[in-house]
């Protein structure tokens, strides 16, 4: 998984609990050993700059566009969006998801909040933790919406999506100790 910035440890613990051999990636040589990839929560503009500085940006973009299964949470979702709104000036993304993602989208109402929502591929409600989270403003054909916010001012906003081998959530399943969202990603890799 991407380990230049963000809540890497929480993801590694979740993957570990699922029996996945997961490790932090900071260099292109480490990326070459990956069958799947996770981009954590953190600060997407910093992630993009560090990925450039460590020569990881282009190899990672290539692997994602070649079909490496990839899961991004929060900042990771922003990194995977083909287009972003409210990015910092010149902010780059890796792409892979044909969506427009609005950075810090909930921030205008409330910075951080928690709610339960239904998610495709996961049985029963998912407790979703949002921290200065983005939402998906719009999706292209071929993008599957996996979850939306239910109720409140942001009712109906898209917060989980999947396209080909790429999946992303606006929220942080890595911080709740409930590994079902990670499991759905791992099962998805196993199938593909
Ligand atoms: N606001 C952050 C960003 O723009 C994302 C926040 C998070 O990952 N919790 O990257």
mmCIF file with all atom_site columns, N, CA and C in Angstrom, residues 43-49 74-75 77-79 81-93 99-106 108 132-135 137:
data_model
loop_
_atom_site.group_PDB
_atom_site.id
_atom_site.type_symbol
_atom_site.label_atom_id
_atom_site.label_alt_id
_atom_site.label_comp_id
_atom_site.label_asym_id
_atom_site.label_entity_id
_atom_site.label_seq_id
_atom_site.pdbx_PDB_ins_code
_atom_site.Cartn_x
_atom_site.Cartn_y
_atom_site.Cartn_z
_atom_site.occupancy
_atom_site.B_iso_or_equiv
_atom_site.pdbx_formal_charge
_atom_site.auth_seq_id
_atom_site.auth_comp_id
_atom_site.auth_asym_id
_atom_site.auth_atom_id
_atom_site.pdbx_PDB_model_num
ATOM 1   N N  . UNK A 1 43  ? -3.673  13.490 3.276   1.00 0.00 ? 43  UNK A N  1
ATOM 2   C CA . UNK A 1 43  ? -3.798  14.762 2.546   1.00 0.00 ? 43  UNK A CA 1
ATOM 3   C C  . UNK A 1 43  ? -3.376  14.508 1.101   1.00 0.00 ? 43  UNK A C  1
ATOM 4   N N  . UNK A 1 44  ? -4.379  14.558 0.217   1.00 0.00 ? 44  UNK A N  1
ATOM 5   C CA . UNK A 1 44  ? -4.144  14.149 -1.165  1.00 0.00 ? 44  UNK A CA 1
ATOM 6   C C  . UNK A 1 44  ? -3.123  15.017 -1.891  1.00 0.00 ? 44  UNK A C  1
ATOM 7   N N  . UNK A 1 45  ? -3.103  16.323 -1.612  1.00 0.00 ? 45  UNK A N  1
ATOM 8   C CA . UNK A 1 45  ? -2.154  17.183 -2.343  1.00 0.00 ? 45  UNK A CA 1
ATOM 9   C C  . UNK A 1 45  ? -0.721  16.836 -1.936  1.00 0.00 ? 45  UNK A C  1
ATOM 10  N N  . UNK A 1 46  ? -0.508  16.503 -0.667  1.00 0.00 ? 46  UNK A N  1
ATOM 11  C CA . UNK A 1 46  ? 0.818   16.090 -0.198  1.00 0.00 ? 46  UNK A CA 1
ATOM 12  C C  . UNK A 1 46  ? 1.186   14.729 -0.789  1.00 0.00 ? 46  UNK A C  1
ATOM 13  N N  . UNK A 1 47  ? 0.204   13.834 -0.815  1.00 0.00 ? 47  UNK A N  1
ATOM 14  C CA . UNK A 1 47  ? 0.460   12.510 -1.406  1.00 0.00 ? 47  UNK A CA 1
ATOM 15  C C  . UNK A 1 47  ? 0.942   12.638 -2.849  1.00 0.00 ? 47  UNK A C  1
ATOM 16  N N  . UNK A 1 48  ? 0.284   13.496 -3.605  1.00 0.00 ? 48  UNK A N  1
ATOM 17  C CA . UNK A 1 48  ? 0.649   13.649 -5.020  1.00 0.00 ? 48  UNK A CA 1
ATOM 18  C C  . UNK A 1 48  ? 2.070   14.188 -5.144  1.00 0.00 ? 48  UNK A C  1
ATOM 19  N N  . UNK A 1 49  ? 2.389   15.173 -4.318  1.00 0.00 ? 49  UNK A N  1
ATOM 20  C CA . UNK A 1 49  ? 3.740   15.759 -4.388  1.00 0.00 ? 49  UNK A CA 1
ATOM 21  C C  . UNK A 1 49  ? 4.798   14.744 -3.978  1.00 0.00 ? 49  UNK A C  1
ATOM 22  N N  . UNK A 1 74  ? -10.883 8.191  1.281   1.00 0.00 ? 74  UNK A N  1
ATOM 23  C CA . UNK A 1 74  ? -10.814 9.636  1.536   1.00 0.00 ? 74  UNK A CA 1
ATOM 24  C C  . UNK A 1 74  ? -9.761  10.305 0.639   1.00 0.00 ? 74  UNK A C  1
ATOM 25  N N  . UNK A 1 75  ? -8.598  10.682 1.168   1.00 0.00 ? 75  UNK A N  1
ATOM 26  C CA . UNK A 1 75  ? -7.566  11.254 0.294   1.00 0.00 ? 75  UNK A CA 1
ATOM 27  C C  . UNK A 1 75  ? -7.241  10.282 -0.843  1.00 0.00 ? 75  UNK A C  1
ATOM 28  N N  . UNK A 1 77  ? -9.348  8.319  -2.303  1.00 0.00 ? 77  UNK A N  1
ATOM 29  C CA . UNK A 1 77  ? -10.399 8.485  -3.324  1.00 0.00 ? 77  UNK A CA 1
ATOM 30  C C  . UNK A 1 77  ? -10.068 9.668  -4.230  1.00 0.00 ? 77  UNK A C  1
ATOM 31  N N  . UNK A 1 78  ? -9.599  10.754 -3.620  1.00 0.00 ? 78  UNK A N  1
ATOM 32  C CA . UNK A 1 78  ? -9.241  11.945 -4.404  1.00 0.00 ? 78  UNK A CA 1
ATOM 33  C C  . UNK A 1 78  ? -8.121  11.596 -5.382  1.00 0.00 ? 78  UNK A C  1
ATOM 34  N N  . UNK A 1 79  ? -7.128  10.841 -4.898  1.00 0.00 ? 79  UNK A N  1
ATOM 35  C CA . UNK A 1 79  ? -5.999  10.433 -5.748  1.00 0.00 ? 79  UNK A CA 1
ATOM 36  C C  . UNK A 1 79  ? -6.452  9.607  -6.954  1.00 0.00 ? 79  UNK A C  1
ATOM 37  N N  . UNK A 1 81  ? -9.411  9.833  -8.517  1.00 0.00 ? 81  UNK A N  1
ATOM 38  C CA . UNK A 1 81  ? -10.390 10.506 -9.378  1.00 0.00 ? 81  UNK A CA 1
ATOM 39  C C  . UNK A 1 81  ? -9.715  11.042 -10.634 1.00 0.00 ? 81  UNK A C  1
ATOM 40  N N  . UNK A 1 82  ? -10.404 10.898 -11.762 1.00 0.00 ? 82  UNK A N  1
ATOM 41  C CA . UNK A 1 82  ? -9.876  11.491 -13.001 1.00 0.00 ? 82  UNK A CA 1
ATOM 42  C C  . UNK A 1 82  ? -9.938  13.015 -12.919 1.00 0.00 ? 82  UNK A C  1
ATOM 43  N N  . UNK A 1 83  ? -10.946 13.521 -12.180 1.00 0.00 ? 83  UNK A N  1
ATOM 44  C CA . UNK A 1 83  ? -11.089 14.974 -12.108 1.00 0.00 ? 83  UNK A CA 1
ATOM 45  C C  . UNK A 1 83  ? -11.471 15.373 -10.683 1.00 0.00 ? 83  UNK A C  1
ATOM 46  N N  . UNK A 1 84  ? -10.894 16.462 -10.198 1.00 0.00 ? 84  UNK A N  1
ATOM 47  C CA . UNK A 1 84  ? -11.267 16.933 -8.858  1.00 0.00 ? 84  UNK A CA 1
ATOM 48  C C  . UNK A 1 84  ? -11.713 18.389 -8.902  1.00 0.00 ? 84  UNK A C  1
ATOM 49  N N  . UNK A 1 85  ? -12.569 18.712 -7.954  1.00 0.00 ? 85  UNK A N  1
ATOM 50  C CA . UNK A 1 85  ? -12.986 20.099 -7.720  1.00 0.00 ? 85  UNK A CA 1
ATOM 51  C C  . UNK A 1 85  ? -12.437 20.510 -6.358  1.00 0.00 ? 85  UNK A C  1
ATOM 52  N N  . UNK A 1 86  ? -12.099 21.798 -6.236  1.00 0.00 ? 86  UNK A N  1
ATOM 53  C CA . UNK A 1 86  ? -11.573 22.351 -4.976  1.00 0.00 ? 86  UNK A CA 1
ATOM 54  C C  . UNK A 1 86  ? -10.242 21.712 -4.562  1.00 0.00 ? 86  UNK A C  1
ATOM 55  N N  . UNK A 1 87  ? -9.452  21.299 -5.543  1.00 0.00 ? 87  UNK A N  1
ATOM 56  C CA . UNK A 1 87  ? -8.086  20.868 -5.245  1.00 0.00 ? 87  UNK A CA 1
ATOM 57  C C  . UNK A 1 87  ? -7.209  22.086 -4.999  1.00 0.00 ? 87  UNK A C  1
ATOM 58  N N  . UNK A 1 88  ? -5.993  21.872 -4.495  1.00 0.00 ? 88  UNK A N  1
ATOM 59  C CA . UNK A 1 88  ? -5.058  23.000 -4.409  1.00 0.00 ? 88  UNK A CA 1
ATOM 60  C C  . UNK A 1 88  ? -4.611  23.295 -5.848  1.00 0.00 ? 88  UNK A C  1
ATOM 61  N N  . UNK A 1 89  ? -4.049  24.471 -6.083  1.00 0.00 ? 89  UNK A N  1
ATOM 62  C CA . UNK A 1 89  ? -3.669  24.863 -7.440  1.00 0.00 ? 89  UNK A CA 1
ATOM 63  C C  . UNK A 1 89  ? -2.695  23.834 -8.022  1.00 0.00 ? 89  UNK A C  1
ATOM 64  N N  . UNK A 1 90  ? -3.031  23.311 -9.198  1.00 0.00 ? 90  UNK A N  1
ATOM 65  C CA . UNK A 1 90  ? -2.141  22.370 -9.878  1.00 0.00 ? 90  UNK A CA 1
ATOM 66  C C  . UNK A 1 90  ? -2.143  20.968 -9.301  1.00 0.00 ? 90  UNK A C  1
ATOM 67  N N  . UNK A 1 91  ? -3.096  20.658 -8.420  1.00 0.00 ? 91  UNK A N  1
ATOM 68  C CA . UNK A 1 91  ? -3.096  19.334 -7.776  1.00 0.00 ? 91  UNK A CA 1
ATOM 69  C C  . UNK A 1 91  ? -3.307  18.210 -8.790  1.00 0.00 ? 91  UNK A C  1
ATOM 70  N N  . UNK A 1 92  ? -2.391  17.244 -8.786  1.00 0.00 ? 92  UNK A N  1
ATOM 71  C CA . UNK A 1 92  ? -2.464  16.116 -9.708  1.00 0.00 ? 92  UNK A CA 1
ATOM 72  C C  . UNK A 1 92  ? -3.153  14.926 -9.051  1.00 0.00 ? 92  UNK A C  1
ATOM 73  N N  . UNK A 1 93  ? -3.773  14.105 -9.887  1.00 0.00 ? 93  UNK A N  1
ATOM 74  C CA . UNK A 1 93  ? -4.302  12.835 -9.392  1.00 0.00 ? 93  UNK A CA 1
ATOM 75  C C  . UNK A 1 93  ? -3.814  11.706 -10.297 1.00 0.00 ? 93  UNK A C  1
ATOM 76  N N  . UNK A 1 99  ? -14.680 9.690  -12.450 1.00 0.00 ? 99  UNK A N  1
ATOM 77  C CA . UNK A 1 99  ? -15.600 10.449 -11.594 1.00 0.00 ? 99  UNK A CA 1
ATOM 78  C C  . UNK A 1 99  ? -15.037 11.844 -11.358 1.00 0.00 ? 99  UNK A C  1
ATOM 79  N N  . UNK A 1 100 ? -15.922 12.736 -10.950 1.00 0.00 ? 100 UNK A N  1
ATOM 80  C CA . UNK A 1 100 ? -15.487 14.040 -10.440 1.00 0.00 ? 100 UNK A CA 1
ATOM 81  C C  . UNK A 1 100 ? -15.651 13.982 -8.928  1.00 0.00 ? 100 UNK A C  1
ATOM 82  N N  . UNK A 1 101 ? -14.569 14.243 -8.203  1.00 0.00 ? 101 UNK A N  1
ATOM 83  C CA . UNK A 1 101 ? -14.604 14.204 -6.743  1.00 0.00 ? 101 UNK A CA 1
ATOM 84  C C  . UNK A 1 101 ? -14.390 15.614 -6.209  1.00 0.00 ? 101 UNK A C  1
ATOM 85  N N  . UNK A 1 102 ? -15.262 16.014 -5.302  1.00 0.00 ? 102 UNK A N  1
ATOM 86  C CA . UNK A 1 102 ? -15.094 17.330 -4.679  1.00 0.00 ? 102 UNK A CA 1
ATOM 87  C C  . UNK A 1 102 ? -14.371 17.179 -3.346  1.00 0.00 ? 102 UNK A C  1
ATOM 88  N N  . UNK A 1 103 ? -13.202 17.809 -3.291  1.00 0.00 ? 103 UNK A N  1
ATOM 89  C CA . UNK A 1 103 ? -12.360 17.714 -2.101  1.00 0.00 ? 103 UNK A CA 1
ATOM 90  C C  . UNK A 1 103 ? -12.996 18.522 -0.959  1.00 0.00 ? 103 UNK A C  1
ATOM 91  N N  . UNK A 1 104 ? -12.847 18.031 0.275   1.00 0.00 ? 104 UNK A N  1
ATOM 92  C CA . UNK A 1 104 ? -13.377 18.717 1.468   1.00 0.00 ? 104 UNK A CA 1
ATOM 93  C C  . UNK A 1 104 ? -14.847 19.108 1.293   1.00 0.00 ? 104 UNK A C  1
ATOM 94  N N  . UNK A 1 105 ? -15.606 18.257 0.624   1.00 0.00 ? 105 UNK A N  1
ATOM 95  C CA . UNK A 1 105 ? -16.962 18.622 0.213   1.00 0.00 ? 105 UNK A CA 1
ATOM 96  C C  . UNK A 1 105 ? -17.897 18.850 1.400   1.00 0.00 ? 105 UNK A C  1
ATOM 97  N N  . UNK A 1 106 ? -17.769 18.030 2.426   1.00 0.00 ? 106 UNK A N  1
ATOM 98  C CA . UNK A 1 106 ? -18.664 18.158 3.581   1.00 0.00 ? 106 UNK A CA 1
ATOM 99  C C  . UNK A 1 106 ? -18.229 19.303 4.481   1.00 0.00 ? 106 UNK A C  1
ATOM 100 N N  . UNK A 1 108 ? -17.931 22.328 4.189   1.00 0.00 ? 108 UNK A N  1
ATOM 101 C CA . UNK A 1 108 ? -18.684 23.576 4.211   1.00 0.00 ? 108 UNK A CA 1
ATOM 102 C C  . UNK A 1 108 ? -19.810 23.505 5.233   1.00 0.00 ? 108 UNK A C  1
ATOM 103 N N  . UNK A 1 132 ? -13.009 15.492 7.107   1.00 0.00 ? 132 UNK A N  1
ATOM 104 C CA . UNK A 1 132 ? -12.718 16.418 5.994   1.00 0.00 ? 132 UNK A CA 1
ATOM 105 C C  . UNK A 1 132 ? -12.791 15.670 4.658   1.00 0.00 ? 132 UNK A C  1
ATOM 106 N N  . UNK A 1 133 ? -13.915 15.038 4.477   1.00 0.00 ? 133 UNK A N  1
ATOM 107 C CA . UNK A 1 133 ? -14.056 14.042 3.403   1.00 0.00 ? 133 UNK A CA 1
ATOM 108 C C  . UNK A 1 133 ? -14.493 14.674 2.083   1.00 0.00 ? 133 UNK A C  1
ATOM 109 N N  . UNK A 1 134 ? -14.121 14.008 0.998   1.00 0.00 ? 134 UNK A N  1
ATOM 110 C CA . UNK A 1 134 ? -14.655 14.390 -0.315  1.00 0.00 ? 134 UNK A CA 1
ATOM 111 C C  . UNK A 1 134 ? -15.978 13.679 -0.551  1.00 0.00 ? 134 UNK A C  1
ATOM 112 N N  . UNK A 1 135 ? -16.736 14.103 -1.550  1.00 0.00 ? 135 UNK A N  1
ATOM 113 C CA . UNK A 1 135 ? -17.803 13.257 -2.064  1.00 0.00 ? 135 UNK A CA 1
ATOM 114 C C  . UNK A 1 135 ? -17.642 13.157 -3.568  1.00 0.00 ? 135 UNK A C  1
ATOM 115 N N  . UNK A 1 137 ? -18.985 13.933 -6.913  1.00 0.00 ? 137 UNK A N  1
ATOM 116 C CA . UNK A 1 137 ? -19.910 14.926 -7.482  1.00 0.00 ? 137 UNK A CA 1
ATOM 117 C C  . UNK A 1 137 ? -20.684 14.313 -8.661  1.00 0.00 ? 137 UNK A C  1
#
